[in-house]
mmCIF file of C-alpha atoms in Angstrom:
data_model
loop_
_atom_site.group_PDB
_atom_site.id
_atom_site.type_symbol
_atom_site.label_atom_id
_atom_site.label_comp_id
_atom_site.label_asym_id
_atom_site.label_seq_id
_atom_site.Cartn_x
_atom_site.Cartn_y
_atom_site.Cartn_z
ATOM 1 C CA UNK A 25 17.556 65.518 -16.855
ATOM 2 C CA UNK A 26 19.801 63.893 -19.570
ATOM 3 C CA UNK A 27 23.101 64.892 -18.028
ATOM 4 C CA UNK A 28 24.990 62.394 -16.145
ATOM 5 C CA UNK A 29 25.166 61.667 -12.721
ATOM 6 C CA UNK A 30 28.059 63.569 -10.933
ATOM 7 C CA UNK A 31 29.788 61.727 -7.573
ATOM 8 C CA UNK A 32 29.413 64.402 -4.463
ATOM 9 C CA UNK A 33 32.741 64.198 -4.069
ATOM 10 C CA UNK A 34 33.490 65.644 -6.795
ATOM 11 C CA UNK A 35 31.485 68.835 -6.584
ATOM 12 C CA UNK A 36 33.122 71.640 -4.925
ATOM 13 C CA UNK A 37 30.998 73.612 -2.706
ATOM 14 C CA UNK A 38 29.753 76.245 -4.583
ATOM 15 C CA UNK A 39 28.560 73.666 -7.397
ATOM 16 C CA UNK A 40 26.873 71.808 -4.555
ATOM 17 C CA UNK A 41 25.412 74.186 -3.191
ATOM 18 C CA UNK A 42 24.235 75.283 -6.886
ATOM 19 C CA UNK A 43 22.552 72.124 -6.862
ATOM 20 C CA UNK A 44 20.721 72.511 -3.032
ATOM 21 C CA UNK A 45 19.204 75.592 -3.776
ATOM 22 C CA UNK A 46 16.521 74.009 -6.348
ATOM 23 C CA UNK A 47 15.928 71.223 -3.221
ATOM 24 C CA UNK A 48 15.549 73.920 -0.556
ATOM 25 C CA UNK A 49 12.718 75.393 -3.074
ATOM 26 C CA UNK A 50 11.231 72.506 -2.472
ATOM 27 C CA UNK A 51 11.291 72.191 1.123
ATOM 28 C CA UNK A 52 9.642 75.877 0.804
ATOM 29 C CA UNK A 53 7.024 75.279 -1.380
ATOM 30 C CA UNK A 54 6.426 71.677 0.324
ATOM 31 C CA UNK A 55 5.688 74.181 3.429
ATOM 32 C CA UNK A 56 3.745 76.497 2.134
ATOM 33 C CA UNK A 57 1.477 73.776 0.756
ATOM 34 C CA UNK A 58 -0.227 73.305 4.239
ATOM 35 C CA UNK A 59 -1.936 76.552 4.170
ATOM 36 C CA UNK A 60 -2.400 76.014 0.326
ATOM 37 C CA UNK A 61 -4.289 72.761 1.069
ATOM 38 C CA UNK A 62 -6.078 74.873 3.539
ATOM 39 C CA UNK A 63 -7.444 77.549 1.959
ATOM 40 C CA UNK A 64 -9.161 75.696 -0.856
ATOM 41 C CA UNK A 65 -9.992 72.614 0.965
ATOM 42 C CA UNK A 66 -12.918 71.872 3.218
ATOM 43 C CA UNK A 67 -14.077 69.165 4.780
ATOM 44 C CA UNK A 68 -16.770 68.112 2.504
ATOM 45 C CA UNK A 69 -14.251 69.020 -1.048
ATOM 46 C CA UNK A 70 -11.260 67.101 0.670
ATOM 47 C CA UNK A 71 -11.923 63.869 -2.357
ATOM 48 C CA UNK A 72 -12.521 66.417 -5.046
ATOM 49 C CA UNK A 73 -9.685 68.427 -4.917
ATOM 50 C CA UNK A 74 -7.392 65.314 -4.536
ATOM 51 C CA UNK A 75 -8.905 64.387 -7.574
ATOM 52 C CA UNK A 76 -8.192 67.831 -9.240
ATOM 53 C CA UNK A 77 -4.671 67.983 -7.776
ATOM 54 C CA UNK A 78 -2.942 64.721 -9.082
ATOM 55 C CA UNK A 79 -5.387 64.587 -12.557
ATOM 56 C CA UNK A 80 -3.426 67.865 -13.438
ATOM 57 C CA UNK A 81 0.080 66.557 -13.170
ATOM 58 C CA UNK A 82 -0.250 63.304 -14.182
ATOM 59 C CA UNK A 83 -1.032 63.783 -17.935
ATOM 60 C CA UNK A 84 2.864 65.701 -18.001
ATOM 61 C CA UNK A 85 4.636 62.756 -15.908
ATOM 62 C CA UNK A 86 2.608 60.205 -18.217
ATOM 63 C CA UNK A 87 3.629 61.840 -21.173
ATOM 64 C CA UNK A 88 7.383 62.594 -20.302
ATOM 65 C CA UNK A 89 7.773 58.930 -18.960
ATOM 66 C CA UNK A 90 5.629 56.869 -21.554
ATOM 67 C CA UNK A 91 8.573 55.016 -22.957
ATOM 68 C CA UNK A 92 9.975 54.011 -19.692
ATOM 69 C CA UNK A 93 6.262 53.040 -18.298
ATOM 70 C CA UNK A 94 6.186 50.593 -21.172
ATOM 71 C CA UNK A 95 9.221 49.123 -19.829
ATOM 72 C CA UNK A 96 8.026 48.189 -16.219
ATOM 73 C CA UNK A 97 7.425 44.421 -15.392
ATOM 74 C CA UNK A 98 4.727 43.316 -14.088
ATOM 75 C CA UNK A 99 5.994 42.776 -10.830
ATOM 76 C CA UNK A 100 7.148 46.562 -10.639
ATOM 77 C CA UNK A 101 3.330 47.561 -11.990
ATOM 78 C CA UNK A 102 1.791 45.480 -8.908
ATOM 79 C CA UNK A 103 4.567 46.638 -6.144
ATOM 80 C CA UNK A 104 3.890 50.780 -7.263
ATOM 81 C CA UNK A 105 0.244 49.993 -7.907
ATOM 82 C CA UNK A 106 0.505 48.726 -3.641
ATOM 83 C CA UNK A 107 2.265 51.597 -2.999
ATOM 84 C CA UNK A 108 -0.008 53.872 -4.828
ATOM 85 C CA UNK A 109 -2.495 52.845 -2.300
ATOM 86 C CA UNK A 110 -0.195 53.277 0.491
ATOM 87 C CA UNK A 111 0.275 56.987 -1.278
ATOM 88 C CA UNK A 112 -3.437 57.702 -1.032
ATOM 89 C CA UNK A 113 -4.008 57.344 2.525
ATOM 90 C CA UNK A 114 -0.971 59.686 3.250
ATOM 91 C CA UNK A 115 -3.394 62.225 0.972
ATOM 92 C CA UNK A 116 -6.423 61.444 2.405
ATOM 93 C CA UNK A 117 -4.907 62.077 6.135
ATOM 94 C CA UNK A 118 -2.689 64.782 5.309
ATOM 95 C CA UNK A 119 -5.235 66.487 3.699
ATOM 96 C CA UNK A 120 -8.827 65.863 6.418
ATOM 97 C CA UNK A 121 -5.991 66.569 8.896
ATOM 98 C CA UNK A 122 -4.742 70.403 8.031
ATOM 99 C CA UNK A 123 -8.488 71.175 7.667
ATOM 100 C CA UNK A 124 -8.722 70.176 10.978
ATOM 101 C CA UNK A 125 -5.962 72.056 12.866
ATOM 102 C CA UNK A 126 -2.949 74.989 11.676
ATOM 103 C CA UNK A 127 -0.975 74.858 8.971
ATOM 104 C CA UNK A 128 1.966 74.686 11.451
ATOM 105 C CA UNK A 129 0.967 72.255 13.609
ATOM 106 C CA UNK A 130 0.536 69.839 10.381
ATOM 107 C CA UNK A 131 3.893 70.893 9.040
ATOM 108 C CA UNK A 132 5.781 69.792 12.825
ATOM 109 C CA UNK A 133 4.076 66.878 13.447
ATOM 110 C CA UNK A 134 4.458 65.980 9.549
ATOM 111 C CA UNK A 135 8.530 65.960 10.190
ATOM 112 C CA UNK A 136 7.995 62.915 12.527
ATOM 113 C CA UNK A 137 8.607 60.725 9.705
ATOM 114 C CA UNK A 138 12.582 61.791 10.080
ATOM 115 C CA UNK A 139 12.054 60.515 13.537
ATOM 116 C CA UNK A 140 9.673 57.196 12.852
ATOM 117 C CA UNK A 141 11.402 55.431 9.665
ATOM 118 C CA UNK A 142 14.560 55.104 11.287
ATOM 119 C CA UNK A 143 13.079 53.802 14.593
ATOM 120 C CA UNK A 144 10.368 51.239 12.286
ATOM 121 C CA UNK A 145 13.423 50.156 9.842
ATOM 122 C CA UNK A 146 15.248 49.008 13.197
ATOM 123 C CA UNK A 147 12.385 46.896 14.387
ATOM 124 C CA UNK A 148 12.010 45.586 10.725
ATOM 125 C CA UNK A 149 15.317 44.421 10.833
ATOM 126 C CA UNK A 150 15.855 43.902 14.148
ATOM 127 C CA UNK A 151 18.688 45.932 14.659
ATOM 128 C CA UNK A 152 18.635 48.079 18.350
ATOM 129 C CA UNK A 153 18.548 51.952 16.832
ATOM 130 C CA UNK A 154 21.385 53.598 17.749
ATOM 131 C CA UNK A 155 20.360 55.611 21.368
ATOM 132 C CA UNK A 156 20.845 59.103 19.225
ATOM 133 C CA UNK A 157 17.524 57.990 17.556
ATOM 134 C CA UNK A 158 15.773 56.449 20.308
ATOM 135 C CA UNK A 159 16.160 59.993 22.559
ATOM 136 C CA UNK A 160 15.630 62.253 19.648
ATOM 137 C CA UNK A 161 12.285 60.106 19.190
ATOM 138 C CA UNK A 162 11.484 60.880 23.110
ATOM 139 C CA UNK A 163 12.647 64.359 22.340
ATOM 140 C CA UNK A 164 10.111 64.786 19.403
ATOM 141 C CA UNK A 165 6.989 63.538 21.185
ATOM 142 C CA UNK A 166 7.892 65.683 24.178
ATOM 143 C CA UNK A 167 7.487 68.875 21.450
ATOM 144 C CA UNK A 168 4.694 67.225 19.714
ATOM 145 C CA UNK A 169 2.892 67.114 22.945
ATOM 146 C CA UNK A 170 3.951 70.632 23.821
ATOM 147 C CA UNK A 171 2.893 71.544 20.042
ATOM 148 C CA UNK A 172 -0.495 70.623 20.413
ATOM 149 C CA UNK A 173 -0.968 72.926 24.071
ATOM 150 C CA UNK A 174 -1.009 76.587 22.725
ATOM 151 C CA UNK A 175 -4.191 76.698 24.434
ATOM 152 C CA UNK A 176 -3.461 74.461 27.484
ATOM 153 C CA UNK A 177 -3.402 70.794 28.328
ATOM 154 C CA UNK A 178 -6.433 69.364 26.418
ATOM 155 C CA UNK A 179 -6.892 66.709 24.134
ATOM 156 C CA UNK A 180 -5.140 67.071 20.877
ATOM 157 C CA UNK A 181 -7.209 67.956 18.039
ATOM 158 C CA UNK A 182 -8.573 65.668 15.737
ATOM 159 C CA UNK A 183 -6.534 67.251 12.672
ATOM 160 C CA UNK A 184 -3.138 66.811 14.875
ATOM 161 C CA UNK A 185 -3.983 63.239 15.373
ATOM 162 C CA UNK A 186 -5.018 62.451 11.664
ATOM 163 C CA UNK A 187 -1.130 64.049 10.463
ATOM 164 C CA UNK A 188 0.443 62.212 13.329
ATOM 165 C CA UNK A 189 -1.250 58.940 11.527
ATOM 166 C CA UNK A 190 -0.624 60.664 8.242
ATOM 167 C CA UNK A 191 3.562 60.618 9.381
ATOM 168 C CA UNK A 192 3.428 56.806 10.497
ATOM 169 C CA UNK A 193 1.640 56.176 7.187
ATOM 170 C CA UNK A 194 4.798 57.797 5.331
ATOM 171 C CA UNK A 195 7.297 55.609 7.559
ATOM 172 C CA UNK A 196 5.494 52.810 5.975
ATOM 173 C CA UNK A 197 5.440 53.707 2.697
ATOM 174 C CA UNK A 198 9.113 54.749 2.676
ATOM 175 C CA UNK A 199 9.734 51.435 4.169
ATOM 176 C CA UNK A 200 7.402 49.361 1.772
ATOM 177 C CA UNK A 201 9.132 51.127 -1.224
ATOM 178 C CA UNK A 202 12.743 50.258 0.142
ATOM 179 C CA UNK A 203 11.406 46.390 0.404
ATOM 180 C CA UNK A 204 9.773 46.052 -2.366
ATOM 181 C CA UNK A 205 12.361 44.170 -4.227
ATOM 182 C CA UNK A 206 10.916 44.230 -7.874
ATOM 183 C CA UNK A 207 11.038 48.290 -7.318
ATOM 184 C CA UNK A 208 14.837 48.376 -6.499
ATOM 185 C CA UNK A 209 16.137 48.656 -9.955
ATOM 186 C CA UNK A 210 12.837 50.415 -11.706
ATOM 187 C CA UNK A 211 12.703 54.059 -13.230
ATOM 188 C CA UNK A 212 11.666 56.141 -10.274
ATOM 189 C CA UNK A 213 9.466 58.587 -12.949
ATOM 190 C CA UNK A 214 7.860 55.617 -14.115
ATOM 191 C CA UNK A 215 7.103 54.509 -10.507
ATOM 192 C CA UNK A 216 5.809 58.072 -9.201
ATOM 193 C CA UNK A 217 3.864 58.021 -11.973
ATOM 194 C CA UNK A 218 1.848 54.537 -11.375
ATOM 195 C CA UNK A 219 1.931 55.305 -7.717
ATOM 196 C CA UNK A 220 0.348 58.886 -8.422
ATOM 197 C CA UNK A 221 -2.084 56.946 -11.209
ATOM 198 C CA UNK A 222 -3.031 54.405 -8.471
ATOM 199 C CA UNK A 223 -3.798 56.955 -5.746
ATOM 200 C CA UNK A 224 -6.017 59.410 -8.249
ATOM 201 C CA UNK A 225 -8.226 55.987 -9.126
ATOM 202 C CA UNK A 226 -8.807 55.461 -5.545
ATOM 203 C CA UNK A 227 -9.899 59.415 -5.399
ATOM 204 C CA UNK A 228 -11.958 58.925 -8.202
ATOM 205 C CA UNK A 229 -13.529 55.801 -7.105
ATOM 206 C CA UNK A 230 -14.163 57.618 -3.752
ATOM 207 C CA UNK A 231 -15.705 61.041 -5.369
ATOM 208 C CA UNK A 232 -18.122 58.465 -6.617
ATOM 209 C CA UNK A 233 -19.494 57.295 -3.674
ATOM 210 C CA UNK A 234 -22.300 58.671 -1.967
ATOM 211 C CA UNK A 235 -21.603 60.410 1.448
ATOM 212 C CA UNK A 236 -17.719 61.424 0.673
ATOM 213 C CA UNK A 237 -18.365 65.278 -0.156
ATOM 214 C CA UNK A 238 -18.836 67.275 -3.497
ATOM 215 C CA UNK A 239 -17.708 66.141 -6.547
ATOM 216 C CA UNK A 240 -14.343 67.548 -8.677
ATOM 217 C CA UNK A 241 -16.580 68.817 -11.192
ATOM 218 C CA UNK A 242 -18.711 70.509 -8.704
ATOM 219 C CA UNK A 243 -15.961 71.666 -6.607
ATOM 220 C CA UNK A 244 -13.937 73.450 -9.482
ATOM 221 C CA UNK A 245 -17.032 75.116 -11.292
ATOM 222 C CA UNK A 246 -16.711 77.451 -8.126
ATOM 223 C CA UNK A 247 -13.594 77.883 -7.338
ATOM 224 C CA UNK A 248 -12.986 81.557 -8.089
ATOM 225 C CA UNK A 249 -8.726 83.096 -8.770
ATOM 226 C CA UNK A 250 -7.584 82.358 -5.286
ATOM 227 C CA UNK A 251 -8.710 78.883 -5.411
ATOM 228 C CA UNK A 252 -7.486 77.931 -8.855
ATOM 229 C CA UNK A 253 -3.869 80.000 -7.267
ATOM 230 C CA UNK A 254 -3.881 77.424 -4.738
ATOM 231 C CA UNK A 255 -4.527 74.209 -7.139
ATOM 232 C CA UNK A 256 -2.401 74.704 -9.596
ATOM 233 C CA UNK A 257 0.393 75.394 -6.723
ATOM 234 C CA UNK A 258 -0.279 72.118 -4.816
ATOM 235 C CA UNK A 259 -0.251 70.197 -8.213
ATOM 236 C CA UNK A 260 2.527 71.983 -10.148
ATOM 237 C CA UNK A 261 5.217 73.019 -7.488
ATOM 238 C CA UNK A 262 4.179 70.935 -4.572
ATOM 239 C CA UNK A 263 3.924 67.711 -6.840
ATOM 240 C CA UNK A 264 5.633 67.966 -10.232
ATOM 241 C CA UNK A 265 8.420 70.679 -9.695
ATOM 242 C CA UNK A 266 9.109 69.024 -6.423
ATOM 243 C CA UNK A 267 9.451 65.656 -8.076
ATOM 244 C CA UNK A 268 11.650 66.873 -10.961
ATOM 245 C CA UNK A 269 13.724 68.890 -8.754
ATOM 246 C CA UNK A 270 14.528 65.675 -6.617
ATOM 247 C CA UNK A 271 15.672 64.255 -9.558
ATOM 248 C CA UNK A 272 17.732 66.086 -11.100
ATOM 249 C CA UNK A 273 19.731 66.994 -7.414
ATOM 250 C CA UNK A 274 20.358 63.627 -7.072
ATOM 251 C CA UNK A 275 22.130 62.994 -10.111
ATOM 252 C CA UNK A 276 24.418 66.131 -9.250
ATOM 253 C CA UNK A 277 24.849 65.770 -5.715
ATOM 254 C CA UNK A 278 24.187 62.607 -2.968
ATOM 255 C CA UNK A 279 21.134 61.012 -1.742
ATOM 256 C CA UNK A 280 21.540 61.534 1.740
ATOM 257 C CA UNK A 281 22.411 65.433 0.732
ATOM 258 C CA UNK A 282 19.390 66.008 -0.857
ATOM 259 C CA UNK A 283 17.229 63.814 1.958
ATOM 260 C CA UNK A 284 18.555 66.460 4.450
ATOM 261 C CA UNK A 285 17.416 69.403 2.901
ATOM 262 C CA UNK A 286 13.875 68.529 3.082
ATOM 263 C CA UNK A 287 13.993 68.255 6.639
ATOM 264 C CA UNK A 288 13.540 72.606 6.823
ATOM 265 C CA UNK A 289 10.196 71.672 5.695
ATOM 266 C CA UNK A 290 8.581 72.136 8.754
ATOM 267 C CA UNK A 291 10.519 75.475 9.296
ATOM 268 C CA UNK A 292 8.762 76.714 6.395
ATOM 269 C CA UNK A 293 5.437 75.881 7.426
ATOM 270 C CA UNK A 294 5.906 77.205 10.943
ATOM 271 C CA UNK A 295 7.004 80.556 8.964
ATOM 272 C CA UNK A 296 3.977 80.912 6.142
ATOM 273 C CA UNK A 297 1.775 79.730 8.662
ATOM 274 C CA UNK A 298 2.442 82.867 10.785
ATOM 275 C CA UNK A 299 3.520 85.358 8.515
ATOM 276 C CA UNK A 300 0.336 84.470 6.093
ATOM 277 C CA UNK A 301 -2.176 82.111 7.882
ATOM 278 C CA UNK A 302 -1.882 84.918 10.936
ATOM 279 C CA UNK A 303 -1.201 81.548 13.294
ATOM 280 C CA UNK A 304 -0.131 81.785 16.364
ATOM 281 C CA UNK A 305 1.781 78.799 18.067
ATOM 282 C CA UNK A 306 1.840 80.633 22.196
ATOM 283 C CA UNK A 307 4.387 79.521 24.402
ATOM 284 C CA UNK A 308 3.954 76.162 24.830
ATOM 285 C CA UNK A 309 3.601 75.809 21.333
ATOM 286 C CA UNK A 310 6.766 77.658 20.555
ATOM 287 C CA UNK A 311 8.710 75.158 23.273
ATOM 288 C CA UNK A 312 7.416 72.357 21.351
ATOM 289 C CA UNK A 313 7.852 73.327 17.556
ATOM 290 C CA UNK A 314 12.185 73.893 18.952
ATOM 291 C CA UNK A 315 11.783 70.465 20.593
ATOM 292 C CA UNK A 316 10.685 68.841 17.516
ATOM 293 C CA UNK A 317 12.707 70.544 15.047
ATOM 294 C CA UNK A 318 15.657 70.063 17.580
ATOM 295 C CA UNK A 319 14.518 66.330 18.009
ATOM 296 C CA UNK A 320 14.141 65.445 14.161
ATOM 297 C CA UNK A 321 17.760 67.474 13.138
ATOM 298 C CA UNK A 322 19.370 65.108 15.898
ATOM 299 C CA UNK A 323 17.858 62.211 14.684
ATOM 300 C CA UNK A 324 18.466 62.367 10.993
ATOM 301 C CA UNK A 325 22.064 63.182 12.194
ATOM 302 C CA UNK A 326 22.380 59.791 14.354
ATOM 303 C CA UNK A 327 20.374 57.826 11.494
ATOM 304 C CA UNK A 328 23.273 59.286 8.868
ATOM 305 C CA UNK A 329 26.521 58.581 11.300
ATOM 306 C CA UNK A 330 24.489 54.924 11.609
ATOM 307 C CA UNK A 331 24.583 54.230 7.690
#
């Protein structure tokens, strides 16, 4: 983490690649964490092991980035504290909505972000998106649609709908984070870490209602091996490693290298979701989950050429 930032350019491939490998771990584990969330999550422990999942991690980040917390205005404690909310719903949806439907379906319709942010910066700014982006778009709700058919034309689940809200919710925080302007020049540890702090007191405050499902206390007391597997995976790997990871990459190779990476997330899903979750997409559902991933590759390639 201490070592200096190295330009892309100067990187030769094998270095670079040195530094994607760590980033494409992510984009695994960021896959498998679907059917993680899935098998220890129910409906009525959704709160609770939100709760569990960030209170485990954020002691480390608090600890590692306690100097540079100090050092945040208050302008830059108020803009992660709104994104910190923003941060929650994406949990709360991402989380009620792979209880409701596969682990691969959430991990497709999840990668419309790649497809949304570009599309929602351009009518932020009121720039026309490029026409790469607006028929990638078209070609990602075609799969999406597709996606959601393994059993025929019905209605789409409830789950698919929640991560489909649970994408637009990450085009705006992505977008809320890049406008923020007191965030632009902040420590990005110190600002996942207020973010994550925000989001676990809204998880808290909600655990404490009456009518929102067990409680974290109630919740771990019986969680057995498998379920304690599948915590400390969500909070260490899926949250903390991935986190660290990103940040050391980035000093070593681009931003828009390491952005890319991520975008095999969905493959991954697709993949544990089958080979472990015994899913089956059918052949509508196969159709779709090549449209999408066709459809979000193409447009994170047009959004690129764009910037």
């Amino acid at each position: 983490m201490s070592a200096a930032a190295v330009p892309a350019g100067s990187l030769s491939p094998r270095r670079a690649w040195v530094a994607d490998l760590p980033v494409l771990a992510v984009a695994a584990v960021w896959g498998a964490s679907y059917l993680a969330a899935k098998g220890i999550t129910t409906t009525h422990t959704v709160v609770a092991v939100l709760v569990l999942r960030l209170a485990i991690v954020l002691p480390v980040l608090v600890a590692v980035g306690r100097r540079k917390l100090r050092a945040l205005t208050g302008a830059q404690w108020r803009g992660a504290g709104v994104l910190g909310l923003v941060l929650s719903g994406i949990f709360l949806l991402e989380t009620y909505g792979v209880v409701r439907t596969s682990a691969t379906n959430a991990g497709l319709i999840i990668s419309l972000t790649m497809i949304f942010t570009p599309l929602a910066e351009a009518a932020v700014t009121r720039v026309r998106p490029s026409p790469g982006c607006v028929a990638a778009a078209g070609l990602s709700v075609a799969g999406v649609v597709l996606l959601t058919q393994g059993g025929g034309f019905t209605s789409p689940s409830a789950g698919d709908l929640l991560m489909l809200f649970a994408a637009l919710a990450r085009t705006v925080h992505v977008l809320a984070m890049a406008r923020i302007r007191a965030l632009q020049d902040a420590d990005s540890l110190s600002l996942t870490t207020v973010q994550l702090g925000s989001a676990v007191a809204v998880f808290a405050v909600l655990a404490a209602l009456p009518g929102t499902g067990a409680s974290p206390w109630s919740t771990v007391v019986g969680f057995g091996a498998r379920e304690w597997a599948g915590l400390v995976f969500l909070s260490v790997f899926c949250t903390l490693f991935a986190f660290l990871v990103q940040m050391w990459s980035v000093r070593r190779t681009s931003p828009s290298r390491v952005g890319l990476l991520p975008g095999t997330e969905p493959l991954w899903a697709a993949a544990v979701g089958m080979s472990l979750g015994g899913e089956q997409l059918g052949a509508p559902g196969v159709a779709g989950a090549v449209l999408v991933l066709a459809g979000t590759a193409w447009g994170r390639r047009a959004a690129l050429v764009r910037s």
